[in-house]
Coordinates of C-alpha atoms and ligand atoms in Angstrom, one line a residue:
Chain A
M1 CA 6.7 -20.3 -78.5
S2 CA 7.2 -24.0 -78.8
V3 CA 9.2 -23.9 -75.6
L4 CA 6.4 -22.1 -73.8
T5 CA 3.7 -24.4 -74.9
G6 CA 6.0 -27.3 -74.1
K7 CA 6.3 -26.0 -70.6
R8 CA 2.7 -25.3 -70.2
S9 CA 1.7 -28.8 -71.3
W10 CA 4.3 -30.3 -69.0
L11 CA 2.8 -28.4 -66.1
R12 CA -0.7 -29.4 -67.2
T13 CA 0.4 -33.1 -67.5
A14 CA 1.9 -32.9 -64.0
L15 CA -1.3 -31.4 -62.5
A16 CA -3.5 -33.9 -64.3
S17 CA -1.4 -36.9 -63.2
P18 CA -3.2 -39.0 -60.6
A19 CA -0.1 -39.3 -58.4
I20 CA 0.3 -35.6 -58.1
G21 CA -3.4 -35.2 -57.5
R22 CA -3.3 -37.8 -54.7
L23 CA -0.3 -36.0 -53.1
G24 CA -2.2 -32.8 -53.3
V25 CA -5.3 -34.2 -51.6
I26 CA -3.1 -35.6 -48.8
A27 CA -1.2 -32.3 -48.4
A28 CA -4.5 -30.4 -48.3
G29 CA -5.9 -32.8 -45.7
L30 CA -2.8 -32.4 -43.5
L31 CA -2.9 -28.6 -43.7
I32 CA -6.6 -28.4 -42.7
W33 CA -5.9 -30.8 -39.9
E34 CA -2.9 -28.8 -38.7
G35 CA -5.0 -25.6 -38.8
L36 CA -8.0 -27.0 -37.0
A37 CA -5.9 -28.8 -34.4
R38 CA -4.0 -25.6 -33.6
T39 CA -7.1 -23.4 -33.3
V40 CA -10.5 -25.0 -32.4
L41 CA -9.8 -28.6 -31.5
D42 CA -9.1 -29.9 -28.0
P43 CA -5.4 -30.6 -27.6
E44 CA -6.3 -33.4 -25.2
F45 CA -7.8 -35.4 -28.0
V46 CA -6.3 -34.2 -31.3
S47 CA -2.6 -33.3 -32.1
P48 CA -1.6 -31.4 -35.2
P49 CA 0.5 -33.4 -37.7
T50 CA 3.7 -31.5 -36.9
R51 CA 3.4 -32.5 -33.2
I52 CA 2.7 -36.1 -34.2
L53 CA 5.8 -36.1 -36.3
Q54 CA 7.8 -34.6 -33.4
A55 CA 6.4 -37.2 -31.0
L56 CA 7.2 -39.9 -33.5
V57 CA 10.9 -38.9 -33.7
T58 CA 11.5 -37.8 -30.1
R59 CA 9.4 -40.2 -28.1
T60 CA 8.3 -43.2 -30.2
L61 CA 11.4 -43.9 -32.1
A62 CA 13.8 -42.7 -29.4
D63 CA 12.3 -44.9 -26.7
P64 CA 13.9 -48.4 -26.7
T65 CA 10.9 -49.9 -24.8
V66 CA 8.5 -48.5 -27.4
L67 CA 10.7 -49.6 -30.2
R68 CA 10.8 -53.1 -28.8
A69 CA 7.0 -53.1 -28.6
I70 CA 6.8 -52.1 -32.2
G71 CA 9.2 -55.0 -33.1
T72 CA 7.0 -57.4 -31.1
T73 CA 3.9 -56.3 -32.8
F74 CA 5.6 -56.6 -36.2
W75 CA 6.7 -60.1 -35.6
E76 CA 3.3 -61.2 -34.2
L77 CA 1.8 -59.7 -37.4
L78 CA 4.3 -61.3 -39.7
L79 CA 3.9 -64.8 -38.1
A80 CA 0.2 -64.6 -37.9
F81 CA 0.0 -63.6 -41.6
A82 CA 2.4 -66.3 -42.8
L83 CA 0.5 -68.9 -40.9
A84 CA -2.8 -67.6 -42.3
V85 CA -1.6 -67.6 -45.8
L86 CA -0.2 -71.2 -45.6
A87 CA -3.1 -72.7 -43.7
G88 CA -5.7 -70.7 -45.7
T89 CA -4.3 -71.9 -49.0
A90 CA -4.1 -75.5 -47.9
V91 CA -7.6 -75.6 -46.4
G92 CA -9.0 -73.7 -49.3
V93 CA -7.5 -76.1 -51.9
L94 CA -8.7 -79.1 -49.9
V95 CA -12.2 -77.8 -49.4
G96 CA -12.5 -76.5 -52.9
A97 CA -11.3 -79.7 -54.5
G98 CA -14.0 -82.0 -53.3
E99 CA -17.5 -81.7 -54.6
R100 CA -19.3 -82.8 -51.4
I101 CA -16.9 -81.3 -48.9
S102 CA -17.1 -78.0 -50.7
R103 CA -20.8 -78.0 -50.7
T104 CA -20.9 -78.8 -47.0
A105 CA -18.0 -76.7 -45.7
Y106 CA -18.2 -73.5 -47.8
P107 CA -21.4 -72.2 -46.3
L108 CA -19.9 -72.9 -42.9
V109 CA -16.8 -71.0 -43.7
L110 CA -18.8 -68.1 -45.0
M111 CA -20.9 -68.1 -41.9
L112 CA -17.9 -68.1 -39.6
Y113 CA -16.4 -65.4 -41.7
A114 CA -19.5 -63.2 -41.1
V115 CA -19.3 -63.6 -37.3
P116 CA -17.3 -60.8 -35.6
Q117 CA -14.6 -62.7 -33.9
V118 CA -14.1 -60.1 -31.3
T119 CA -16.9 -61.8 -29.4
V120 CA -14.5 -64.8 -28.6
L121 CA -11.5 -62.6 -27.9
P122 CA -11.6 -63.3 -24.1
L123 CA -11.4 -67.0 -24.9
F124 CA -8.2 -66.5 -26.9
V125 CA -6.6 -64.6 -24.0
M126 CA -7.7 -67.3 -21.6
F127 CA -6.3 -70.1 -23.8
F128 CA -3.1 -68.4 -25.0
G129 CA -2.3 -66.0 -22.2
L130 CA -1.3 -62.4 -22.1
G131 CA 1.8 -62.8 -24.2
P132 CA 2.3 -62.8 -28.0
A133 CA 0.7 -66.3 -28.5
S134 CA -2.8 -64.9 -28.1
K135 CA -2.1 -62.1 -30.5
V136 CA -0.7 -64.4 -33.2
A137 CA -3.6 -66.7 -32.7
F138 CA -6.2 -64.0 -33.0
G139 CA -4.4 -62.4 -36.0
F140 CA -4.3 -65.8 -37.6
T141 CA -8.0 -66.5 -37.2
H142 CA -8.7 -63.1 -38.7
G143 CA -6.2 -63.4 -41.6
I144 CA -7.1 -67.0 -42.7
F145 CA -10.6 -66.2 -43.8
P146 CA -10.1 -63.9 -46.7
I147 CA -7.5 -66.3 -48.1
M148 CA -9.7 -69.4 -47.6
V149 CA -12.8 -67.8 -49.0
N150 CA -11.0 -66.5 -52.1
V151 CA -9.2 -69.8 -52.7
I152 CA -12.4 -71.8 -52.4
A153 CA -14.3 -69.4 -54.6
G154 CA -11.5 -69.6 -57.1
M155 CA -11.5 -73.4 -57.1
R156 CA -15.3 -73.4 -57.7
D157 CA -15.1 -71.3 -60.8
V158 CA -12.4 -73.1 -62.7
S159 CA -13.6 -73.2 -66.3
P160 CA -15.3 -76.6 -66.8
L161 CA -14.1 -76.3 -70.4
F162 CA -10.4 -76.4 -69.3
L163 CA -11.1 -79.4 -67.1
R164 CA -12.9 -81.2 -69.8
S165 CA -10.1 -80.5 -72.3
A166 CA -7.4 -81.6 -69.8
R167 CA -9.4 -84.7 -69.0
S168 CA -9.7 -85.6 -72.7
M169 CA -5.9 -85.4 -73.0
G170 CA -5.5 -87.8 -70.1
A171 CA -4.4 -85.3 -67.3
S172 CA -4.0 -86.8 -63.8
R173 CA -5.4 -85.0 -60.8
M174 CA -2.0 -83.6 -59.9
Q175 CA -1.5 -82.4 -63.4
V176 CA -4.9 -80.7 -63.4
L177 CA -4.1 -79.1 -60.1
R178 CA -0.7 -77.9 -61.2
H179 CA -1.5 -76.7 -64.7
V180 CA -5.1 -75.7 -64.6
V181 CA -6.4 -75.1 -61.1
L182 CA -3.4 -73.4 -59.3
P183 CA -2.7 -70.9 -62.2
H184 CA -6.3 -70.1 -62.3
L185 CA -6.3 -69.4 -58.5
V186 CA -3.4 -66.9 -58.6
P187 CA -5.5 -63.7 -59.0
S188 CA -8.1 -64.5 -56.4
F189 CA -5.3 -65.8 -54.1
F190 CA -3.6 -62.5 -54.1
A191 CA -6.8 -60.5 -53.7
G192 CA -7.4 -62.6 -50.6
M193 CA -3.8 -62.1 -49.5
R194 CA -4.1 -58.3 -49.5
L195 CA -7.4 -58.4 -47.6
S196 CA -5.7 -60.8 -45.2
V197 CA -3.0 -58.3 -44.4
A198 CA -5.5 -55.8 -43.1
M199 CA -7.5 -58.5 -41.2
T200 CA -4.4 -59.9 -39.6
L201 CA -3.3 -56.5 -38.4
L202 CA -6.9 -55.9 -37.0
G203 CA -6.7 -59.2 -35.1
V204 CA -3.3 -58.6 -33.6
I205 CA -4.1 -55.0 -32.6
L206 CA -7.5 -56.0 -31.1
A207 CA -5.9 -58.6 -29.0
E208 CA -3.2 -56.2 -27.9
L209 CA -5.6 -53.5 -27.0
Y210 CA -7.8 -56.0 -25.1
A211 CA -5.1 -57.3 -22.8
S212 CA -1.4 -57.2 -23.1
I213 CA 1.9 -56.6 -21.4
D214 CA 3.8 -55.6 -24.6
G215 CA 3.4 -54.5 -28.1
V216 CA 2.0 -51.4 -29.8
G217 CA -1.5 -52.0 -28.4
Y218 CA -0.2 -51.9 -24.9
F219 CA 1.4 -48.4 -25.3
A220 CA -1.6 -47.2 -27.3
H221 CA -3.8 -48.1 -24.3
L222 CA -1.4 -46.4 -22.0
Y223 CA -1.3 -43.1 -24.0
S224 CA -5.0 -43.0 -24.5
E225 CA -5.7 -43.4 -20.8
S226 CA -3.3 -40.6 -20.0
F227 CA -4.8 -38.3 -22.6
D228 CA -1.4 -38.0 -24.4
P229 CA -2.6 -37.9 -28.0
A230 CA 0.7 -37.1 -29.9
P231 CA 2.5 -40.4 -29.3
L232 CA -0.7 -42.3 -29.7
Y233 CA -1.1 -40.8 -33.2
A234 CA 2.5 -41.6 -33.8
L235 CA 1.9 -45.3 -33.0
I236 CA -1.1 -45.2 -35.4
V237 CA 1.2 -43.9 -38.1
V238 CA 3.6 -46.8 -37.3
L239 CA 0.8 -49.4 -37.6
A240 CA -0.4 -47.9 -40.8
L241 CA 3.2 -48.1 -42.2
M242 CA 3.3 -51.8 -41.2
A243 CA 0.1 -52.4 -43.1
V244 CA 1.3 -50.5 -46.1
L245 CA 4.6 -52.4 -46.1
L246 CA 3.0 -55.8 -46.0
N247 CA 0.4 -54.8 -48.5
E248 CA 3.2 -53.6 -50.8
L249 CA 5.0 -57.0 -50.4
A250 CA 1.8 -58.8 -51.4
R251 CA 1.4 -56.4 -54.3
R252 CA 5.0 -57.1 -55.5
A253 CA 4.5 -60.8 -55.2
E254 CA 1.2 -60.4 -57.2
L255 CA 2.9 -58.5 -60.0
R256 CA 5.6 -61.1 -60.2
F257 CA 3.3 -64.1 -60.3
T258 CA 0.1 -63.0 -62.0
W259 CA -0.2 -64.3 -65.5
R260 CA -2.6 -61.6 -66.5
R261 CA 0.1 -59.1 -66.5
R262 CA 2.4 -61.0 -68.8
Chain B
M1 CA -25.6 -88.9 -58.1
P2 CA -26.6 -85.5 -56.8
T3 CA -28.7 -83.5 -59.3
Q4 CA -27.1 -80.2 -58.5
R5 CA -23.3 -79.8 -58.8
T6 CA -21.6 -76.7 -57.7
A7 CA -17.9 -77.4 -57.4
V8 CA -15.3 -77.8 -60.0
S9 CA -16.8 -80.9 -61.4
S10 CA -20.2 -79.5 -62.1
Q11 CA -20.0 -79.7 -65.9
L12 CA -18.6 -83.2 -65.6
A13 CA -21.5 -84.5 -63.6
E14 CA -22.6 -86.5 -66.5
V15 CA -19.3 -88.0 -67.5
A16 CA -18.6 -91.6 -67.7
D17 CA -16.1 -91.7 -64.8
P18 CA -16.0 -89.3 -61.9
W19 CA -13.2 -87.0 -62.7
P20 CA -10.4 -88.4 -60.5
A21 CA -9.5 -85.1 -58.8
H22 CA -12.9 -83.6 -58.2
G23 CA -15.4 -86.4 -58.5
G24 CA -15.9 -86.0 -54.8
E25 CA -18.1 -89.0 -54.4
P26 CA -16.5 -91.0 -51.6
E27 CA -18.3 -94.1 -52.6
T28 CA -17.0 -94.1 -56.1
A29 CA -13.5 -95.4 -56.5
I30 CA -11.0 -92.7 -57.4
L31 CA -9.1 -93.9 -60.4
C32 CA -5.7 -92.7 -61.3
V33 CA -5.0 -92.1 -65.0
E34 CA -3.2 -95.3 -65.6
E35 CA -6.1 -97.2 -64.4
L36 CA -8.4 -95.1 -66.5
R37 CA -6.3 -95.8 -69.5
K38 CA -6.4 -99.5 -68.9
N39 CA -10.1 -99.5 -68.1
A40 CA -11.1 -97.1 -70.9
L41 CA -10.7 -99.7 -73.5
S42 CA -12.2 -102.7 -71.8
N43 CA -11.9 -105.9 -73.7
S44 CA -15.5 -106.6 -74.3
R45 CA -17.1 -109.7 -75.5
D46 CA -18.9 -107.6 -78.0
A47 CA -15.7 -106.5 -79.6
S48 CA -16.2 -108.7 -82.6
R49 CA -19.4 -106.9 -83.4
A50 CA -17.6 -103.7 -83.9
G51 CA -15.7 -105.1 -86.9
D52 CA -13.0 -103.0 -88.5
A53 CA -14.6 -99.7 -88.0
A54 CA -12.6 -97.1 -86.2
I55 CA -15.7 -96.0 -84.3
G56 CA -18.9 -98.0 -83.8
I57 CA -22.0 -96.6 -82.2
R58 CA -24.7 -99.0 -81.2
G59 CA -28.1 -98.0 -80.0
V60 CA -26.8 -94.9 -78.2
S61 CA -29.4 -92.8 -76.5
K62 CA -28.8 -90.0 -74.1
S63 CA -31.2 -88.0 -71.9
F64 CA -30.1 -85.2 -69.5
G65 CA -31.6 -84.9 -66.1
D66 CA -32.6 -87.6 -63.5
D67 CA -34.7 -90.6 -64.2
G68 CA -38.4 -90.0 -63.8
D69 CA -37.8 -86.2 -63.8
D70 CA -40.4 -84.2 -65.7
G71 CA -37.7 -81.9 -67.0
R72 CA -35.8 -84.9 -68.5
L73 CA -34.5 -83.9 -71.8
P74 CA -33.9 -86.6 -74.5
A75 CA -30.9 -85.5 -76.6
L76 CA -30.0 -88.6 -78.6
Q77 CA -32.3 -91.4 -79.6
A78 CA -31.1 -94.8 -80.8
I79 CA -28.1 -93.8 -82.8
D80 CA -26.5 -96.5 -84.8
L81 CA -23.6 -95.7 -87.1
E82 CA -20.2 -96.7 -88.0
I83 CA -17.2 -94.6 -89.0
R84 CA -14.4 -96.3 -91.0
R85 CA -10.7 -95.9 -90.6
N86 CA -9.1 -92.8 -92.2
E87 CA -12.6 -91.5 -93.0
F88 CA -13.5 -87.8 -92.6
V89 CA -17.2 -87.6 -91.5
C90 CA -19.3 -84.6 -90.6
L91 CA -22.2 -84.6 -88.1
L92 CA -24.7 -82.2 -89.5
G93 CA -28.0 -81.2 -87.7
P94 CA -29.9 -78.2 -86.5
S95 CA -28.6 -76.3 -83.5
G96 CA -29.1 -78.0 -80.2
C97 CA -30.0 -81.4 -81.6
G98 CA -27.3 -83.2 -79.8
K99 CA -24.2 -83.3 -82.0
S100 CA -21.8 -82.2 -79.2
T101 CA -23.4 -84.7 -76.9
L102 CA -22.7 -87.5 -79.4
L103 CA -19.1 -86.3 -79.9
N104 CA -18.5 -86.3 -76.1
I105 CA -20.0 -89.7 -75.8
I106 CA -17.7 -91.0 -78.5
G107 CA -14.7 -89.5 -76.7
G108 CA -15.7 -91.0 -73.4
L109 CA -16.3 -87.7 -71.7
L110 CA -20.0 -88.4 -71.4
K111 CA -21.8 -91.6 -70.6
P112 CA -24.7 -92.7 -72.8
S113 CA -28.0 -93.5 -71.2
T114 CA -28.2 -96.6 -73.2
G115 CA -26.1 -98.2 -75.9
E116 CA -22.4 -98.6 -76.4
V117 CA -19.6 -97.0 -78.3
F118 CA -16.6 -99.0 -79.6
V119 CA -13.3 -97.4 -80.6
N120 CA -10.9 -99.7 -82.5
G121 CA -13.1 -102.6 -81.5
R122 CA -13.1 -102.0 -77.8
R123 CA -15.9 -100.6 -75.7
V124 CA -15.4 -97.0 -74.5
V125 CA -15.9 -96.4 -70.8
G126 CA -13.8 -93.3 -70.2
P127 CA -11.5 -90.8 -72.0
L128 CA -9.0 -92.3 -74.4
P129 CA -6.1 -89.8 -74.6
R130 CA -4.0 -92.2 -76.6
D131 CA -6.6 -92.9 -79.2
I132 CA -8.8 -89.8 -79.4
A133 CA -7.9 -86.1 -79.4
F134 CA -10.5 -83.4 -79.1
V135 CA -10.6 -80.0 -80.7
F136 CA -13.4 -78.0 -79.0
Q137 CA -15.5 -75.2 -80.4
E138 CA -14.5 -72.9 -77.5
D139 CA -11.0 -71.6 -76.9
T140 CA -9.4 -74.2 -74.6
L141 CA -5.8 -72.8 -74.7
L142 CA -4.7 -72.0 -71.1
P143 CA -4.4 -68.3 -70.9
W144 CA -1.5 -68.5 -68.4
Y145 CA 0.8 -70.4 -70.7
T146 CA 2.4 -69.5 -74.0
I147 CA 1.4 -71.2 -77.2
A148 CA 4.5 -73.5 -76.9
Q149 CA 3.8 -74.2 -73.2
N150 CA 0.2 -75.1 -74.0
M151 CA 1.3 -77.6 -76.6
H152 CA 3.9 -78.9 -74.2
V153 CA 1.5 -79.4 -71.4
A154 CA -0.9 -81.3 -73.7
L155 CA 1.8 -83.8 -74.5
E156 CA 2.6 -84.0 -70.8
F157 CA -1.1 -84.8 -70.0
Q158 CA -1.0 -87.5 -72.7
G159 CA 2.1 -89.0 -71.1
V160 CA 4.7 -88.3 -73.8
P161 CA 8.2 -88.5 -72.4
R162 CA 9.7 -85.2 -71.6
E163 CA 12.6 -85.4 -74.0
E164 CA 10.3 -86.0 -76.9
R165 CA 8.1 -83.0 -76.3
P166 CA 10.1 -80.0 -77.6
E167 CA 10.6 -81.6 -81.0
R168 CA 6.9 -82.6 -81.2
V169 CA 5.8 -79.1 -80.3
R170 CA 8.2 -77.5 -82.8
A171 CA 7.0 -79.8 -85.6
A172 CA 3.4 -79.3 -84.8
L173 CA 3.7 -75.5 -84.8
E174 CA 5.6 -75.6 -88.0
A175 CA 3.0 -77.8 -89.7
V176 CA 0.4 -75.0 -89.3
G177 CA 2.9 -72.2 -90.0
M178 CA 2.8 -70.8 -86.4
S179 CA 6.4 -71.3 -85.3
E180 CA 7.1 -67.6 -84.8
F181 CA 4.2 -67.4 -82.3
A182 CA 5.5 -70.0 -80.0
R183 CA 6.3 -67.5 -77.3
Y184 CA 3.0 -65.6 -77.6
Y185 CA 0.2 -65.8 -75.0
P186 CA -3.2 -66.8 -76.3
H187 CA -4.7 -63.4 -75.7
Q188 CA -2.1 -61.9 -78.1
L189 CA -3.4 -64.0 -81.0
S190 CA -6.5 -63.5 -83.2
V191 CA -9.4 -66.0 -82.8
G192 CA -8.3 -67.6 -86.1
M193 CA -4.7 -68.1 -85.0
K194 CA -5.9 -69.6 -81.7
Q195 CA -8.1 -72.1 -83.5
R196 CA -5.3 -73.0 -85.8
I197 CA -3.1 -73.7 -82.7
A198 CA -5.9 -75.7 -81.1
M199 CA -6.1 -77.7 -84.3
S200 CA -2.4 -78.3 -84.4
R201 CA -2.5 -79.3 -80.7
G202 CA -5.1 -81.9 -81.5
L203 CA -3.1 -83.3 -84.3
S204 CA 0.2 -83.2 -82.3
L205 CA -1.2 -85.7 -79.9
Q206 CA -0.8 -88.2 -82.8
T207 CA -4.0 -90.1 -82.1
D208 CA -5.7 -92.1 -84.8
I209 CA -9.0 -90.3 -84.2
V210 CA -9.6 -86.6 -83.9
L211 CA -13.0 -85.3 -82.8
M212 CA -13.6 -81.7 -83.8
D213 CA -16.6 -79.8 -82.4
E214 CA -17.3 -76.8 -84.7
P215 CA -13.6 -75.8 -84.6
F216 CA -14.2 -73.0 -87.0
A217 CA -17.5 -71.7 -85.7
A218 CA -16.0 -68.6 -84.2
L219 CA -14.2 -67.6 -87.4
D220 CA -15.2 -65.4 -90.3
E221 CA -16.0 -67.1 -93.6
Q222 CA -12.7 -66.3 -95.2
T223 CA -10.6 -67.7 -92.4
R224 CA -12.6 -70.8 -92.2
M225 CA -12.2 -71.4 -95.9
V226 CA -8.4 -71.2 -95.6
L227 CA -8.3 -73.3 -92.4
G228 CA -10.6 -75.9 -94.1
E229 CA -8.2 -76.2 -97.0
D230 CA -5.3 -76.4 -94.6
L231 CA -7.0 -79.2 -92.7
S232 CA -7.8 -81.1 -95.8
G233 CA -4.1 -80.9 -96.8
L234 CA -2.8 -81.8 -93.3
L235 CA -5.0 -84.8 -93.1
E236 CA -4.0 -86.1 -96.4
Q237 CA -0.5 -86.7 -95.0
T238 CA -1.5 -88.1 -91.6
H239 CA -4.2 -90.7 -92.2
K240 CA -6.5 -90.0 -89.4
T241 CA -10.1 -90.6 -88.7
I242 CA -11.9 -87.4 -88.2
V243 CA -15.4 -86.7 -86.8
F244 CA -16.3 -83.1 -87.5
V245 CA -19.3 -81.1 -86.3
T246 CA -20.3 -78.1 -88.3
H247 CA -23.2 -75.9 -89.2
S248 CA -21.8 -75.0 -92.5
L249 CA -23.2 -77.0 -95.4
A250 CA -20.3 -75.9 -97.6
E251 CA -17.8 -76.9 -95.1
A252 CA -19.4 -80.3 -94.7
V253 CA -19.3 -81.0 -98.4
F254 CA -15.8 -79.6 -98.9
L255 CA -14.2 -81.7 -96.1
S256 CA -16.2 -84.9 -95.7
D257 CA -16.2 -88.3 -97.2
R258 CA -19.5 -88.9 -95.6
I259 CA -22.0 -86.6 -93.9
F260 CA -24.4 -87.9 -91.2
V261 CA -27.5 -85.8 -91.1
F262 CA -29.5 -85.7 -87.9
T263 CA -33.0 -84.7 -87.0
A264 CA -34.0 -82.0 -84.6
R265 CA -33.8 -83.0 -80.9
P266 CA -33.8 -85.7 -79.9
A267 CA -31.3 -86.4 -82.6
R268 CA -31.9 -89.5 -84.8
L269 CA -29.9 -90.4 -87.8
K270 CA -31.9 -89.1 -90.8
S271 CA -29.6 -89.7 -93.8
I272 CA -26.1 -90.4 -94.9
V273 CA -24.7 -88.4 -97.8
T274 CA -21.5 -89.6 -99.5
V275 CA -19.1 -87.1 -101.1
D276 CA -17.1 -89.0 -103.7
E277 CA -14.1 -86.8 -104.3
P278 CA -10.4 -87.4 -103.5
H279 CA -8.5 -85.5 -100.9
P280 CA -6.9 -83.0 -100.7
R281 CA -9.6 -81.0 -102.2
R282 CA -9.0 -77.9 -104.3
P283 CA -10.9 -74.7 -104.0
D284 CA -12.4 -75.2 -107.5
F285 CA -14.2 -78.2 -106.1
M286 CA -16.4 -75.6 -104.4
T287 CA -17.6 -74.1 -107.6
S288 CA -18.4 -77.5 -109.3
D289 CA -21.9 -78.7 -110.0
K290 CA -21.3 -81.7 -107.9
F291 CA -20.5 -79.6 -104.9
N292 CA -23.6 -77.5 -105.4
G293 CA -25.8 -80.5 -106.0
L294 CA -24.6 -82.1 -102.7
R295 CA -25.0 -78.8 -100.9
N296 CA -28.6 -78.4 -102.1
R297 CA -29.4 -82.0 -101.2
L298 CA -28.2 -81.4 -97.6
Y299 CA -30.2 -78.3 -97.4
G300 CA -33.3 -80.2 -98.6
L301 CA -32.7 -82.8 -95.9
L302 CA -32.2 -80.2 -93.1
R303 CA -34.9 -77.7 -93.9
E304 CA -37.7 -79.3 -92.0
E305 CA -35.4 -80.2 -89.1
I306 CA -34.2 -76.6 -88.8
R307 CA -37.8 -75.4 -88.7
E308 CA -38.6 -78.0 -86.1
A309 CA -35.6 -76.9 -84.0
V310 CA -36.6 -73.3 -84.2
R311 CA -40.1 -74.3 -83.1
Q312 CA -38.6 -76.1 -80.1
N313 CA -36.8 -73.1 -79.0
V314 CA -39.7 -70.6 -78.9
Ligands
ATP1 N1 -25.0 -81.2 -69.4 C1 -26.2 -81.0 -69.9 N2 -27.3 -80.9 -69.0 C2 -28.5 -80.8 -69.5 N3 -28.8 -80.6 -70.8 C3 -27.8 -80.6 -71.7 C4 -26.4 -80.8 -71.3 N4 -25.6 -80.7 -72.4 C5 -26.5 -80.5 -73.4 N5 -27.7 -80.4 -73.0 C6 -28.9 -80.2 -73.9 O1 -28.9 -81.3 -74.8 C7 -29.3 -80.8 -76.1 C8 -28.2 -81.1 -77.1 O2 -27.0 -80.4 -76.8 P1 -25.8 -80.4 -77.7 O3 -24.8 -79.4 -77.1 O4 -25.3 -81.8 -77.9 O5 -26.3 -79.8 -79.1 P2 -25.6 -79.5 -80.4 O6 -26.2 -80.2 -81.5 O7 -24.1 -79.6 -80.2 O8 -25.9 -77.9 -80.5 P3 -25.1 -76.7 -81.2 O9 -25.3 -77.0 -82.6 O10 -25.9 -75.5 -80.7 O11 -23.7 -76.8 -80.7 C9 -29.5 -79.3 -76.0 O12 -30.8 -79.0 -75.9 C10 -28.8 -78.9 -74.7 O13 -29.4 -77.9 -74.0
MG2 MG1 -22.5 -78.2 -80.0

């Protein structure tokens, strides 16, 4: 009796757990996709998940030129992201620190943030060429904004009470930065960082799709023009994995450094 | 000075010195703390006038808002008073009359519109971390640091040498019976415990003067009674000058040597009530006729002012 109820409640817990639920939704989605793709959908546009997996293993991952392209994109992404985080934090702290500069520059930053940068993409290719430089640059200008905006916003809402209290105890500007402002920034910094991963990837891929001689975007272009959807989907899977990986890195760093968790 | 401040320094717009890190006014010299310390106690020719008082306040008025502005709000009006060394005084007045403003002006965090403040005989022009410690009404413990780290950082701000800090922190926590919570984060403590820590942090800075702005306001009556007794006991050993803001008449009588009663906004000094009773005070003082007599007298002084303050706020 108790064993039975124990089992049932175990099963119920498992079904009620959000992780299992999520997996269930994903599995159901894949099944429906598979069914539709094998029956009603045009194979020139949509591949079933099984075929995509097959293409991923036999074509994408087996082809050294494609592998190299994935590597190129990954390094472009990583470099653009690292530069965006460093520069975004530095600019954010500088702009956020000064009263006047913050009032002047913050609206400008927000305005620039709102403009779709894809409009100036041809300029990037013209300035930086067809190689990785234009991709890194375009990824960088995409990735820097979420960091900058979040850091500036964070600097602007430091509790005046903490500042007043620190000031009354004789804190210097460096001490205030180190003990009050920077710790306060941590949560918004990481929120910006995770947005930045997605934006950087967007920038890099856009630049690659627009004009390139290498990278994932180049092959994606190639496959889509030859109506070869399976490896195209496989590439999309690879890109998604890259984004998930970087996002996970950011999340780990966040867990480690966020004081709220402690 | 711009009327509208948006960045970090917004709340400090009115302070005596632009906050060095975030003052942001390019035309104002950015002072480092050392300079601030030197300047804060400027040797003024008026020093003699301040006599032996720990704190002298001369003709201090304060209005918020810009000159000639219709919305200009007078908060303090021609305050003259003197606080002696080792004295415990309370500032008592209706809500919103300007008590915190006066406290911030004494501490050099806010600049008076007119008049001067002297601390230990010298004119105040900025914060005086070596002479004055604050205990604020609100919770000012940094949430990302443990209790011990918070105390440590306070000493670092004040410029206490690194090797002296751990012992000072330990002693300060022990003095308020909070040693076992050294490694806790503020959010893990009750409001009363946090305020006890804030009090001990203020005392650990070893300044002659401690300014306390309703440090017990967020506490329940039982906790404030205990903390009040603790404070009275702690002070007996340390010989400090304390300026204490409170709304509680009982607290004022129980703790103070003298009570300054203020009018409704703009605050003017209405009366000074002396409590002639040695420290540390025992709980049975609270039930004595003397205590109740003083309390009633304070209430009589404040009644009209409270009505006036309520009228202002409708
Ligand atoms: N920075 C500021 N700018 C404009 N007005 C202010 C500022 N600080 C305080 N005031 C106003 O000045 C008046 C006095 O404020 P203050 O905080 O000194 O009062 P208080 O006596 O401490 O009140 P409470 O008992 O409620 O703490 C209030 O009307 C308040 O709104
Ligand atoms: Mg107040």
